[in-house]
PDB file of C-alpha atoms in Angstrom:
ATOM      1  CA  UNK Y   1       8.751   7.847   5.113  1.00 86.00           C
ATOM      2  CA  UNK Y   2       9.314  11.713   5.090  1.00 87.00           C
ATOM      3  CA  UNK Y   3      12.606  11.730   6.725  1.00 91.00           C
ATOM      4  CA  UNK Y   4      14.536   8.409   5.799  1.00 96.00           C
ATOM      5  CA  UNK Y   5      12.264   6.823   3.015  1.00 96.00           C
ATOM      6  CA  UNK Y   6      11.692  10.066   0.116  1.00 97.00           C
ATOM      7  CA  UNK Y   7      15.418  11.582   0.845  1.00 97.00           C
ATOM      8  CA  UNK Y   8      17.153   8.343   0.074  1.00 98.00           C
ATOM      9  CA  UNK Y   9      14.680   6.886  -2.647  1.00 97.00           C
ATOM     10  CA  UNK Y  10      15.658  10.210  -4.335  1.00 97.00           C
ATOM     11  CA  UNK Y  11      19.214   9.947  -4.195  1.00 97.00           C
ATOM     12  CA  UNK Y  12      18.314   6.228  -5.543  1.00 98.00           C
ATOM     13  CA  UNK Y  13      16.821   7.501  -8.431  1.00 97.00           C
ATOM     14  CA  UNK Y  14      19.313  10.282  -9.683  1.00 97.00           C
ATOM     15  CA  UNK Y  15      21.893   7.419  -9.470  1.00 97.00           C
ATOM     16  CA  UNK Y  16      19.669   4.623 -11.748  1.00 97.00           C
ATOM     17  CA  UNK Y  17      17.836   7.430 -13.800  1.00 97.00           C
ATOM     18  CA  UNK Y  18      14.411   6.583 -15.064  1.00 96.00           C
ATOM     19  CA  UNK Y  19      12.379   3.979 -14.973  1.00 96.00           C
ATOM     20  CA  UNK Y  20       9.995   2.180 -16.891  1.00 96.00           C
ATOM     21  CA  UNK Y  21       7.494   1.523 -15.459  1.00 97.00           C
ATOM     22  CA  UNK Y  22       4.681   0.471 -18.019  1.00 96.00           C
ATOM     23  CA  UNK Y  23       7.431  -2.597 -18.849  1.00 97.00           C
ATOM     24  CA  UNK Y  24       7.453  -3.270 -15.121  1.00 98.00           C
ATOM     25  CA  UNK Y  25       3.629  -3.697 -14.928  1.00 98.00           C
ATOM     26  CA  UNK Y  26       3.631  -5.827 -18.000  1.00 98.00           C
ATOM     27  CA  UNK Y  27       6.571  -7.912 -16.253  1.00 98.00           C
ATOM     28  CA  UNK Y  28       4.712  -8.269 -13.171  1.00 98.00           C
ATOM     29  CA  UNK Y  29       1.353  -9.599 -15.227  1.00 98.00           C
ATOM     30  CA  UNK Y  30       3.411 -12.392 -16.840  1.00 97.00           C
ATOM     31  CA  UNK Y  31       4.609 -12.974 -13.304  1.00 97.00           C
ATOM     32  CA  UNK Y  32       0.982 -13.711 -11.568  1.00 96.00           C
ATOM     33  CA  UNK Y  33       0.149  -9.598 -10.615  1.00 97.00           C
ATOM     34  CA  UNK Y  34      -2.778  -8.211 -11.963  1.00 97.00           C
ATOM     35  CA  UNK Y  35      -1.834  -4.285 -10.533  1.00 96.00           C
ATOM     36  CA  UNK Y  36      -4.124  -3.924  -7.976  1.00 95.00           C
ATOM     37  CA  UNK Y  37      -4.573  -5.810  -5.168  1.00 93.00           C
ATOM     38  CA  UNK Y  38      -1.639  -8.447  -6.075  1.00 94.00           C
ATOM     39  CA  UNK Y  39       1.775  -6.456  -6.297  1.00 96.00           C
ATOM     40  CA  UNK Y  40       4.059  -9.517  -5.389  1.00 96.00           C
ATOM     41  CA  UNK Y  41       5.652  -9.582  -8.314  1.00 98.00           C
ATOM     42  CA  UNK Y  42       5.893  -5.921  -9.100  1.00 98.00           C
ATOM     43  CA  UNK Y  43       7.304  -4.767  -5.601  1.00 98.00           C
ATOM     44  CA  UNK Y  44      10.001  -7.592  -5.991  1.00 98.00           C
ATOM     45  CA  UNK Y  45      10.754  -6.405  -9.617  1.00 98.00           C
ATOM     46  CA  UNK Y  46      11.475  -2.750  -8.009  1.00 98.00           C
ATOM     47  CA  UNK Y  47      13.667  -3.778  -5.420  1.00 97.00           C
ATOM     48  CA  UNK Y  48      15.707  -5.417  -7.885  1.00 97.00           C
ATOM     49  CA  UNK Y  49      16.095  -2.704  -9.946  1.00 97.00           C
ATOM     50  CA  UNK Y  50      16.613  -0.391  -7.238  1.00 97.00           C
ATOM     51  CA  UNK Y  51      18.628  -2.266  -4.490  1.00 97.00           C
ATOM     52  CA  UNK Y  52      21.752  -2.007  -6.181  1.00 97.00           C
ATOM     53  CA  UNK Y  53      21.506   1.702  -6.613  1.00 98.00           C
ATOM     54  CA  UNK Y  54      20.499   1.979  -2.598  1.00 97.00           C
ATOM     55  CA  UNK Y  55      23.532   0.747  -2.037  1.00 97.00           C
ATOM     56  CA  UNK Y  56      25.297   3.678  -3.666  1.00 97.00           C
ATOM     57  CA  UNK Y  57      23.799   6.226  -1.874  1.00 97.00           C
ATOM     58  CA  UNK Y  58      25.365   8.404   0.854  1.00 96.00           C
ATOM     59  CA  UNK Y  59      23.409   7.117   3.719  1.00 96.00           C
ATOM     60  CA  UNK Y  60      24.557   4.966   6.684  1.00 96.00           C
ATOM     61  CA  UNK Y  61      24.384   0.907   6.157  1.00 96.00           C
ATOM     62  CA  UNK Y  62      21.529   1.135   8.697  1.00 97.00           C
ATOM     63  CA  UNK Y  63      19.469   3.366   6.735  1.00 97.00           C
ATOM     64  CA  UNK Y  64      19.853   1.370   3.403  1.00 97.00           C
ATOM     65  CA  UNK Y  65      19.392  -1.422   5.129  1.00 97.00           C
ATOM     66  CA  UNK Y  66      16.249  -0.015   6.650  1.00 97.00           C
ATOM     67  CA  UNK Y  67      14.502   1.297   3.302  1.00 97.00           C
ATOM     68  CA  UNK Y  68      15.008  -1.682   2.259  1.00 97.00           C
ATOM     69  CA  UNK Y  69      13.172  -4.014   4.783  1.00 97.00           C
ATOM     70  CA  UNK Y  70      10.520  -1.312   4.862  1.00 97.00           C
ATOM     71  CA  UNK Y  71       9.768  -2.036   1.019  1.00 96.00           C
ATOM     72  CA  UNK Y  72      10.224  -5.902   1.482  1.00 95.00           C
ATOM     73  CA  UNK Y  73       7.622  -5.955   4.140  1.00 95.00           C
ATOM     74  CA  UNK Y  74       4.675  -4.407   2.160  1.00 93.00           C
ATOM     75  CA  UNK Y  75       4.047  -6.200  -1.105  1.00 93.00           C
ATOM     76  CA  UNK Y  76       1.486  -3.560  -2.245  1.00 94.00           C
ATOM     77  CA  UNK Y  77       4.470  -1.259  -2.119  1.00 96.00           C
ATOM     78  CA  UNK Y  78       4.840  -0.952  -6.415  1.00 97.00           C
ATOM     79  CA  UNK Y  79       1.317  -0.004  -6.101  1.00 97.00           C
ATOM     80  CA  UNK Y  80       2.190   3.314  -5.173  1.00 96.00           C
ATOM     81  CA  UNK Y  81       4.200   3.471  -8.613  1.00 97.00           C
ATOM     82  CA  UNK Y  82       1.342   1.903 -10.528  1.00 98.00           C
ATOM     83  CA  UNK Y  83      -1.489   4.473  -9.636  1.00 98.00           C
ATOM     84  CA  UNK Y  84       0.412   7.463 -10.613  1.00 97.00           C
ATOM     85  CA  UNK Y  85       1.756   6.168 -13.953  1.00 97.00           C
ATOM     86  CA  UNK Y  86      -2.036   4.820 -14.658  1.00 98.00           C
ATOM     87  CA  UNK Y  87      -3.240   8.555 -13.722  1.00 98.00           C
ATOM     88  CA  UNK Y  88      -0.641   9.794 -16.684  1.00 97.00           C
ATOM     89  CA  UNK Y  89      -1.501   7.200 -18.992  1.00 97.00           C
ATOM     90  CA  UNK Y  90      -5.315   8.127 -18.812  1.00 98.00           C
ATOM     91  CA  UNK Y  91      -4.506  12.020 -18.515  1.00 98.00           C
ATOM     92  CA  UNK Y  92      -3.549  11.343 -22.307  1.00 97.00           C
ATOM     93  CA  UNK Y  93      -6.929  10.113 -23.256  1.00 97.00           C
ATOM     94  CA  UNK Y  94      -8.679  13.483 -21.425  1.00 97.00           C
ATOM     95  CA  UNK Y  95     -10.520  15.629 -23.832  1.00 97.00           C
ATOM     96  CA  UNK Y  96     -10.903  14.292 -27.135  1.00 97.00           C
ATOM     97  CA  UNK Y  97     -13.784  15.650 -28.668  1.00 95.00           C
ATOM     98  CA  UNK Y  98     -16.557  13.303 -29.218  1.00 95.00           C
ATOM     99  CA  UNK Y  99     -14.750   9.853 -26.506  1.00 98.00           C
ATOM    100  CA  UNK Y 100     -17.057   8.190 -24.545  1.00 98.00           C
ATOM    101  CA  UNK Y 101     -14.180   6.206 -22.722  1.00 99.00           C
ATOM    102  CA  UNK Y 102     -13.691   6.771 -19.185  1.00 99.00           C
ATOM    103  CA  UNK Y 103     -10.811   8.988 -18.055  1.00 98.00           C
ATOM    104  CA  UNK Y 104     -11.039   8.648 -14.745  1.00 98.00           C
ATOM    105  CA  UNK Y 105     -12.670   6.380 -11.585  1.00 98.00           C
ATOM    106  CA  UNK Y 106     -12.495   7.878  -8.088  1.00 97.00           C
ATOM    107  CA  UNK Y 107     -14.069   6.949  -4.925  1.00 96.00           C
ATOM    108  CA  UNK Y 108     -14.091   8.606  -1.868  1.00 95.00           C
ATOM    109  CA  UNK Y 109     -15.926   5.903   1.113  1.00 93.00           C
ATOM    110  CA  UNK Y 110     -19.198   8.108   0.365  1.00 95.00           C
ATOM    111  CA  UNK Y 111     -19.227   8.465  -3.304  1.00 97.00           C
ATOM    112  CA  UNK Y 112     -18.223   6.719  -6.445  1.00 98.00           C
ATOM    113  CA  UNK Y 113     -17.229   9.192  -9.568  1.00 98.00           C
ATOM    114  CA  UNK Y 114     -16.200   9.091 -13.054  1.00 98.00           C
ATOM    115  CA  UNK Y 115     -14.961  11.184 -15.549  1.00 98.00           C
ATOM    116  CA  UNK Y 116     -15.285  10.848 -19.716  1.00 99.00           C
ATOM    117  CA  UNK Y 117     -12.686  11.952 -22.188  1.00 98.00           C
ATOM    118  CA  UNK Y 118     -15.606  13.774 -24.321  1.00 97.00           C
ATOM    119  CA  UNK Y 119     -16.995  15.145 -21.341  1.00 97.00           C
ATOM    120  CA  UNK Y 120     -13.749  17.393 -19.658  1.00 94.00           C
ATOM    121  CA  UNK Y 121     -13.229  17.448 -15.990  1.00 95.00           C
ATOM    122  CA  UNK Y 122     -16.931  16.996 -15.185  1.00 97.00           C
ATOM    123  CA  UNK Y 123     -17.778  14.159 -12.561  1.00 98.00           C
ATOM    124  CA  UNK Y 124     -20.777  12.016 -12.666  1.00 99.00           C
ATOM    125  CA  UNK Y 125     -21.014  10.485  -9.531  1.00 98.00           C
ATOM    126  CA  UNK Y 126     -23.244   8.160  -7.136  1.00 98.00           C
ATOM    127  CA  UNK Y 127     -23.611   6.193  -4.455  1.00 97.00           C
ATOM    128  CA  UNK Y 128     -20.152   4.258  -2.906  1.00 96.00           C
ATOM    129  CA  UNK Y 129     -20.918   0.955  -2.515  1.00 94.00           C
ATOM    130  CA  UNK Y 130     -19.630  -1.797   0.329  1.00 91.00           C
ATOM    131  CA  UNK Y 131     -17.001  -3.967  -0.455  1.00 93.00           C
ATOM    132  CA  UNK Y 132     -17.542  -7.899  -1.362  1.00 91.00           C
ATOM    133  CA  UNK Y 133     -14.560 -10.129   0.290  1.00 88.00           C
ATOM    134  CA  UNK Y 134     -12.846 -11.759   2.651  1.00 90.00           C
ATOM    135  CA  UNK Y 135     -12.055  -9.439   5.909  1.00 92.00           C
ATOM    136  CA  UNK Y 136      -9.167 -10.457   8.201  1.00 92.00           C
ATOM    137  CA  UNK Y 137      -9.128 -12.049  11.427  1.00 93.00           C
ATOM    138  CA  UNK Y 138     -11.032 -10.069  14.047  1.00 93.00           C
ATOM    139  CA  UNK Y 139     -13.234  -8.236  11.861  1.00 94.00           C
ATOM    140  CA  UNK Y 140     -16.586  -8.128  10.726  1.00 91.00           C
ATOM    141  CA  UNK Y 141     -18.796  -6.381   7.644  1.00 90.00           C
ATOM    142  CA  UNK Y 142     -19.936  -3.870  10.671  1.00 91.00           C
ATOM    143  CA  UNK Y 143     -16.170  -2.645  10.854  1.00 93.00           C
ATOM    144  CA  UNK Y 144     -15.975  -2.002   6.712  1.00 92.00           C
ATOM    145  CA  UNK Y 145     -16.159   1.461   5.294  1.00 93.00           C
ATOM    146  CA  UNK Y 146     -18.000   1.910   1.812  1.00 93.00           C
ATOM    147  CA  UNK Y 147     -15.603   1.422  -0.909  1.00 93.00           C
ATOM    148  CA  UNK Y 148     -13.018   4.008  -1.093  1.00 93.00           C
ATOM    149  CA  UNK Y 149      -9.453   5.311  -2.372  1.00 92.00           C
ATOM    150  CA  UNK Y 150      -7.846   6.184  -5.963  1.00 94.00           C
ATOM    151  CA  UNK Y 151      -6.491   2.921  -6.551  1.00 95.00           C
ATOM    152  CA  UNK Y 152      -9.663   2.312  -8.756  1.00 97.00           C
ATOM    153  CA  UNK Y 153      -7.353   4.254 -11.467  1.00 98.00           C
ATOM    154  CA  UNK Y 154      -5.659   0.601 -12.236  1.00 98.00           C
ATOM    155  CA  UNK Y 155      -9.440  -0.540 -13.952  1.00 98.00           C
ATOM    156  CA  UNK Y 156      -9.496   2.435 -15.924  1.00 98.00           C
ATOM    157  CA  UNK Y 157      -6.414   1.592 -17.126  1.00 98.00           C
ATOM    158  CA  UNK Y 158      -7.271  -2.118 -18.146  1.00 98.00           C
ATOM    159  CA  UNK Y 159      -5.603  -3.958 -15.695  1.00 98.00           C
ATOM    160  CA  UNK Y 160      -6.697  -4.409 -11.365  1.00 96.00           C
ATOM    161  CA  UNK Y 161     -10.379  -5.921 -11.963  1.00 96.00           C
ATOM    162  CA  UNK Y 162      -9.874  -6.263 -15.875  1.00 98.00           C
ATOM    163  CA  UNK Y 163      -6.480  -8.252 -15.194  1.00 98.00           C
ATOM    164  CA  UNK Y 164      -7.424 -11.467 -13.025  1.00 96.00           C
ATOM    165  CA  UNK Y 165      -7.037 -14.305 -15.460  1.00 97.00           C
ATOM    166  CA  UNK Y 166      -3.532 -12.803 -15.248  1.00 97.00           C
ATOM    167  CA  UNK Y 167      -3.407 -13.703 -11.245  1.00 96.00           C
ATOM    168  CA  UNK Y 168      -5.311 -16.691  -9.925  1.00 93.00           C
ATOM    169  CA  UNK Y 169      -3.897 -16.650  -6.755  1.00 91.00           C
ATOM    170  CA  UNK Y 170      -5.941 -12.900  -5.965  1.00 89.00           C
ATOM    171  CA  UNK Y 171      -8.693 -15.108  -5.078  1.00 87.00           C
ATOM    172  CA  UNK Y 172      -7.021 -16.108  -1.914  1.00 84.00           C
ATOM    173  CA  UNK Y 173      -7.032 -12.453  -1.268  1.00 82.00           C
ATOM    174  CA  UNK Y 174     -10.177 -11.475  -2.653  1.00 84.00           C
ATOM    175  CA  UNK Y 175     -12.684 -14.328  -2.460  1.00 81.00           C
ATOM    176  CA  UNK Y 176     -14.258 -16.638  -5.348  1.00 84.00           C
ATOM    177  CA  UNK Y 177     -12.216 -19.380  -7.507  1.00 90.00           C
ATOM    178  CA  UNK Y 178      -9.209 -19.188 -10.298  1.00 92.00           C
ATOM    179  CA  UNK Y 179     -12.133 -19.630 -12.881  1.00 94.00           C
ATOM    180  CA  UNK Y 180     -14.088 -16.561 -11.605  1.00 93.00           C
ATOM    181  CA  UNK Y 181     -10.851 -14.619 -12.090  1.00 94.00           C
ATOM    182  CA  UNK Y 182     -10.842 -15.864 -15.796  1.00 96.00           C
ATOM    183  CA  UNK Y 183     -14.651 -15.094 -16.434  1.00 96.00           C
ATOM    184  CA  UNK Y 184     -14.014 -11.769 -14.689  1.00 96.00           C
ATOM    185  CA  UNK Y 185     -11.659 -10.475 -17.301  1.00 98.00           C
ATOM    186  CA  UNK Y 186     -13.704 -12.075 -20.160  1.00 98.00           C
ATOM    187  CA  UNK Y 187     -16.685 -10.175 -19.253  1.00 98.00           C
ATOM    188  CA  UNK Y 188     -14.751  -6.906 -19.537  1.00 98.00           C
ATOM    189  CA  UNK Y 189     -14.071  -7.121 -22.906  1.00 99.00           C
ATOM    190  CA  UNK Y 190     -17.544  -6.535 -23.435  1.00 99.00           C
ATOM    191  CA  UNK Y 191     -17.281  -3.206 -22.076  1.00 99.00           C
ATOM    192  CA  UNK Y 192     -14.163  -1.806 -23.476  1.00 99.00           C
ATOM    193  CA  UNK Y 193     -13.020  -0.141 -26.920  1.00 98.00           C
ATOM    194  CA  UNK Y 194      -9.792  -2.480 -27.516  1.00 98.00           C
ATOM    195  CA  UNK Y 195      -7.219  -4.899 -26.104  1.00 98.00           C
ATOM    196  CA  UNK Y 196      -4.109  -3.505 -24.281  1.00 97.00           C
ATOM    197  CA  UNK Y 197      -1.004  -3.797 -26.967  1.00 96.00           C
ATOM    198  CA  UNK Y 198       1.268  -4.224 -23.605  1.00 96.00           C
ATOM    199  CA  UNK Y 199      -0.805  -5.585 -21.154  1.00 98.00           C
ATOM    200  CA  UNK Y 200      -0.797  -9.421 -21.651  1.00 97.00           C
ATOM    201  CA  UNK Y 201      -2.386 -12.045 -19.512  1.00 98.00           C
ATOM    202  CA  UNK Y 202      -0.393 -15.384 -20.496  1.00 96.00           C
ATOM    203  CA  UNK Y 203      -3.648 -17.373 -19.622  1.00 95.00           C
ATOM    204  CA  UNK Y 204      -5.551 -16.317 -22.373  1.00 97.00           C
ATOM    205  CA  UNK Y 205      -2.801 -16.825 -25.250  1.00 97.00           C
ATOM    206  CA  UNK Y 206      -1.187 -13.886 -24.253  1.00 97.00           C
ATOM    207  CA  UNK Y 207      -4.405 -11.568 -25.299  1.00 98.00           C
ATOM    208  CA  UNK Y 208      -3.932  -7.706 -24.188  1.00 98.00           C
ATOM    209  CA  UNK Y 209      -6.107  -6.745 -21.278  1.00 98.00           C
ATOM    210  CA  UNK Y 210      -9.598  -5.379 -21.519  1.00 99.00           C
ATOM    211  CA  UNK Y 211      -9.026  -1.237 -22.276  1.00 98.00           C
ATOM    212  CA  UNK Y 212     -11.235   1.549 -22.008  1.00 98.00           C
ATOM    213  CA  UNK Y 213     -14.091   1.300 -20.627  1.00 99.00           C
ATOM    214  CA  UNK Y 214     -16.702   2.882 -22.881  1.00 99.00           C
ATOM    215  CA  UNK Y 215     -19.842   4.231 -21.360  1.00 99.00           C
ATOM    216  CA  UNK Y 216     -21.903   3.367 -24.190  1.00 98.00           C
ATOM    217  CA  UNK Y 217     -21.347  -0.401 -24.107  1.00 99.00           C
ATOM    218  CA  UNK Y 218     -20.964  -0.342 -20.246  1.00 99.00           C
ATOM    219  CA  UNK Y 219     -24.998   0.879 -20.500  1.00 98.00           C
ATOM    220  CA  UNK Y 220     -26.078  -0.894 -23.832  1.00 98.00           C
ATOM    221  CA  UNK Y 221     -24.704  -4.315 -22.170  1.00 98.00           C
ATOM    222  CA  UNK Y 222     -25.838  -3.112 -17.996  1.00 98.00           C
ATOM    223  CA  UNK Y 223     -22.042  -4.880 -17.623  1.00 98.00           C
ATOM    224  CA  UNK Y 224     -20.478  -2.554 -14.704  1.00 98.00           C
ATOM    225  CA  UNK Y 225     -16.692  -2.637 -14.450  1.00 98.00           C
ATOM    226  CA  UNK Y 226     -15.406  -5.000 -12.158  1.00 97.00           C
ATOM    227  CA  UNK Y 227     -12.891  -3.240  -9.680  1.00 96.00           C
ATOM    228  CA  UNK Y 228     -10.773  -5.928  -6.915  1.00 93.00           C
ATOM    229  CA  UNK Y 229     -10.213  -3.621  -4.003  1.00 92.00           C
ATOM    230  CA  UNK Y 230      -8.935  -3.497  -0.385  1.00 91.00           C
ATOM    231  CA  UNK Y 231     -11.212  -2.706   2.424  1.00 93.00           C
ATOM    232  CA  UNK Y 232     -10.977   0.030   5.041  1.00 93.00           C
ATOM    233  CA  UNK Y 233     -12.339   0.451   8.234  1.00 94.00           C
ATOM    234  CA  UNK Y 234     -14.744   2.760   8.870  1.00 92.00           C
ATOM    235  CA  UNK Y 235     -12.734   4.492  11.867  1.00 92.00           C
ATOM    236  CA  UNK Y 236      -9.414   6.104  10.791  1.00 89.00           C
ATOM    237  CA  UNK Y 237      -6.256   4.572  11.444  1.00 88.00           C
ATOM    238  CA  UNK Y 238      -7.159   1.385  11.918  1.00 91.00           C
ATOM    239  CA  UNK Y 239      -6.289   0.938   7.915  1.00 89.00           C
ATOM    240  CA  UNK Y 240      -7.447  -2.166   5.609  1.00 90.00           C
ATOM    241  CA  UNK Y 241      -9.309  -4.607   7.312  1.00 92.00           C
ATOM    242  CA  UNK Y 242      -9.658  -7.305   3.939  1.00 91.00           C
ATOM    243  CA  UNK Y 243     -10.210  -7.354   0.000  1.00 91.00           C
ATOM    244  CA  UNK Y 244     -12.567  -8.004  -1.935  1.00 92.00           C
ATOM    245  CA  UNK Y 245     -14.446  -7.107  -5.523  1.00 94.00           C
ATOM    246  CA  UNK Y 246     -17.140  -3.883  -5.877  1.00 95.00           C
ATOM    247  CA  UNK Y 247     -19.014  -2.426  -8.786  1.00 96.00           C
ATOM    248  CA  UNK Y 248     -19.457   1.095  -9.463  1.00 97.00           C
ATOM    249  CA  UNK Y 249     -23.103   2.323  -9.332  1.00 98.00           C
ATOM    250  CA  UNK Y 250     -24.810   2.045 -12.784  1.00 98.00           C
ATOM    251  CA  UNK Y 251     -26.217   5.997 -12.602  1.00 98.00           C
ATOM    252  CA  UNK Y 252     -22.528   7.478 -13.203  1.00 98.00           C
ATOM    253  CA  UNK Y 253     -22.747   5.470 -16.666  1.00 99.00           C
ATOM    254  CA  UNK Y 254     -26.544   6.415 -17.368  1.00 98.00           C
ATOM    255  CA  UNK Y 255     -25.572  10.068 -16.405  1.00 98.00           C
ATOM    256  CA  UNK Y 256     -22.623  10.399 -18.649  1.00 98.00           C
ATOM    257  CA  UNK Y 257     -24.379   9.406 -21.217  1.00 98.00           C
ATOM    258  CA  UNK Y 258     -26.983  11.546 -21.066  1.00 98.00           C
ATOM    259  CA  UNK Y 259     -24.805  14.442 -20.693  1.00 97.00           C
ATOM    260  CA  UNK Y 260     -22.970  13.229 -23.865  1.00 97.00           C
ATOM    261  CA  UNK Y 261     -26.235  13.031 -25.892  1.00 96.00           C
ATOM    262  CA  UNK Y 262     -27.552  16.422 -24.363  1.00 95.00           C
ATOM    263  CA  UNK Y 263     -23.966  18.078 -25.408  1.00 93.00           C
ATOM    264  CA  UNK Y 264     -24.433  16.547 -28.837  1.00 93.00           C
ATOM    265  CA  UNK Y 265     -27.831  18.450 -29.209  1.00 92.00           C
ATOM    266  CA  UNK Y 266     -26.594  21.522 -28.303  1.00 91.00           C
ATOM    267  CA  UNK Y 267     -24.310  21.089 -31.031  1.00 87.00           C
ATOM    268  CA  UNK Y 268     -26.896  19.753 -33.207  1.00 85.00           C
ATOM    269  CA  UNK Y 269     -25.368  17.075 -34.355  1.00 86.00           C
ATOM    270  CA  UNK Y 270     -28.636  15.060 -32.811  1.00 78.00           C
TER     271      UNK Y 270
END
């Protein structure tokens, strides 16, 4: 990846120039992705897009060809794209005076952490929990780490988790039924401050995804953000052993809110 992958990617991407990457996403959940754990239809729209602009580059027909099996073979591969341009899009939202919505969700296989946009760069944080799937071939819940991994940034966003009516066939991936997938994404509106104007799930007329999750309703309604997820083993190395669906721990919601109402005081606006 450091030595073949990067260098020519890079060349790749001076020759094509920017790319858009929020219209991508949107593409991709008209196309059965829901930008987490289902990146079919994403990682296929980037090789598109790119492919023709590999070509071009300086390196040996080997190489090219190379790069591009190596993307082919990993469909989470746009994933990688989508994390980072979810971290910018919420990086926006950071600091408004006053925002309960959630900035940020992190987890790191011990603890689970989130950040609010009224709040700064404080983390309220709690217990990781264990992933609820389907594990692959060979392996057992013994062999599963607690949940882990930045890829929770795709929730805070409004799609992942809040997406599935926008991919029934995660289910294969992550356990439960098509309908659960719909339900799953209805019961997020109840926690969030508006509908996505570019996130669109063509199953439910084309409605915008579930955005911003605001603590307030998330501990008014005891509704915890859903969050589809892959599963790691506990040893490193080894890598994901299955998917499945995990909630984050209700005290990182009770928390920020208290620290929201406590902040208010000492502005006395309580």
């Amino acid at each position: 990846m450091e030595n073949l992958l990067a260098p020519l990617l890079k060349q790749a991407l001076k020759l094509h120039g920017p790319i858009d990457l929020k219209t991508m996403i949107t593409q991709a959940l008209q196309m059965g992705d829901e930008g987490h754990n289902r990146n079919r239809a994403g990682t296929s729209l980037l090789i598109r897009e790119l492919a023709p602009y590999i070509i071009q580059t300086k390196f040996s027909e080997k190489e090219k060809t190379e790069v591009l099996k190596f993307i082919d073979s990993n469909d989470h591969f746009f994933l990688n794209l989508t994390m980072p341009a979810c971290k910018c899009t919420m990086d926006a939202a950071k600091n408004i005076e006053f925002s309960t919505i959630v900035t940020a969700m992190a987890r790191n296989g011990t603890e689970f952490g989130i950040r609010v946009s009224g709040l700064g760069e404080r983390w309220f944080t709690g217990p990781a929990g264990i992933v609820d799937g389907l594990l692959f071939p060979g392996y057992t819940v013994k062999d599963a780490n607690p949940d882990i991994g930045d890829s929770v940034i795709a929730e805070t966003v409004g799609i992942g988790g809040f997406a599935m009516a926008a991919a029934p066939a995660i289910v294969q991936f992550v356990g439960g039924t098509a309908k659960d997938a719909v339900n799953l994404t209805l019961k997020m509106y109840e926690i969030t401050a508006a509908e996505n104007n570019i996130f669109k799930i063509p199953a439910l007329d084309f409605r915008g995804t579930p955005t911003g999750i605001d603590i307030r309703k998330v501990v008014e309604m005891g509704i915890l953000p859903n969050i589809n997820t892959g599963i790691a083993h506990k040893d490193p190395g080894v890598g994901q052993v299955g998917a499945g669906l995990v909630k984050p721990p209700m005290n990182c919601f009770e928390d920020a809110l208290q620290a929201f109402v406590e902040d208010l005081e000492t502005k006395n606006l309580v």
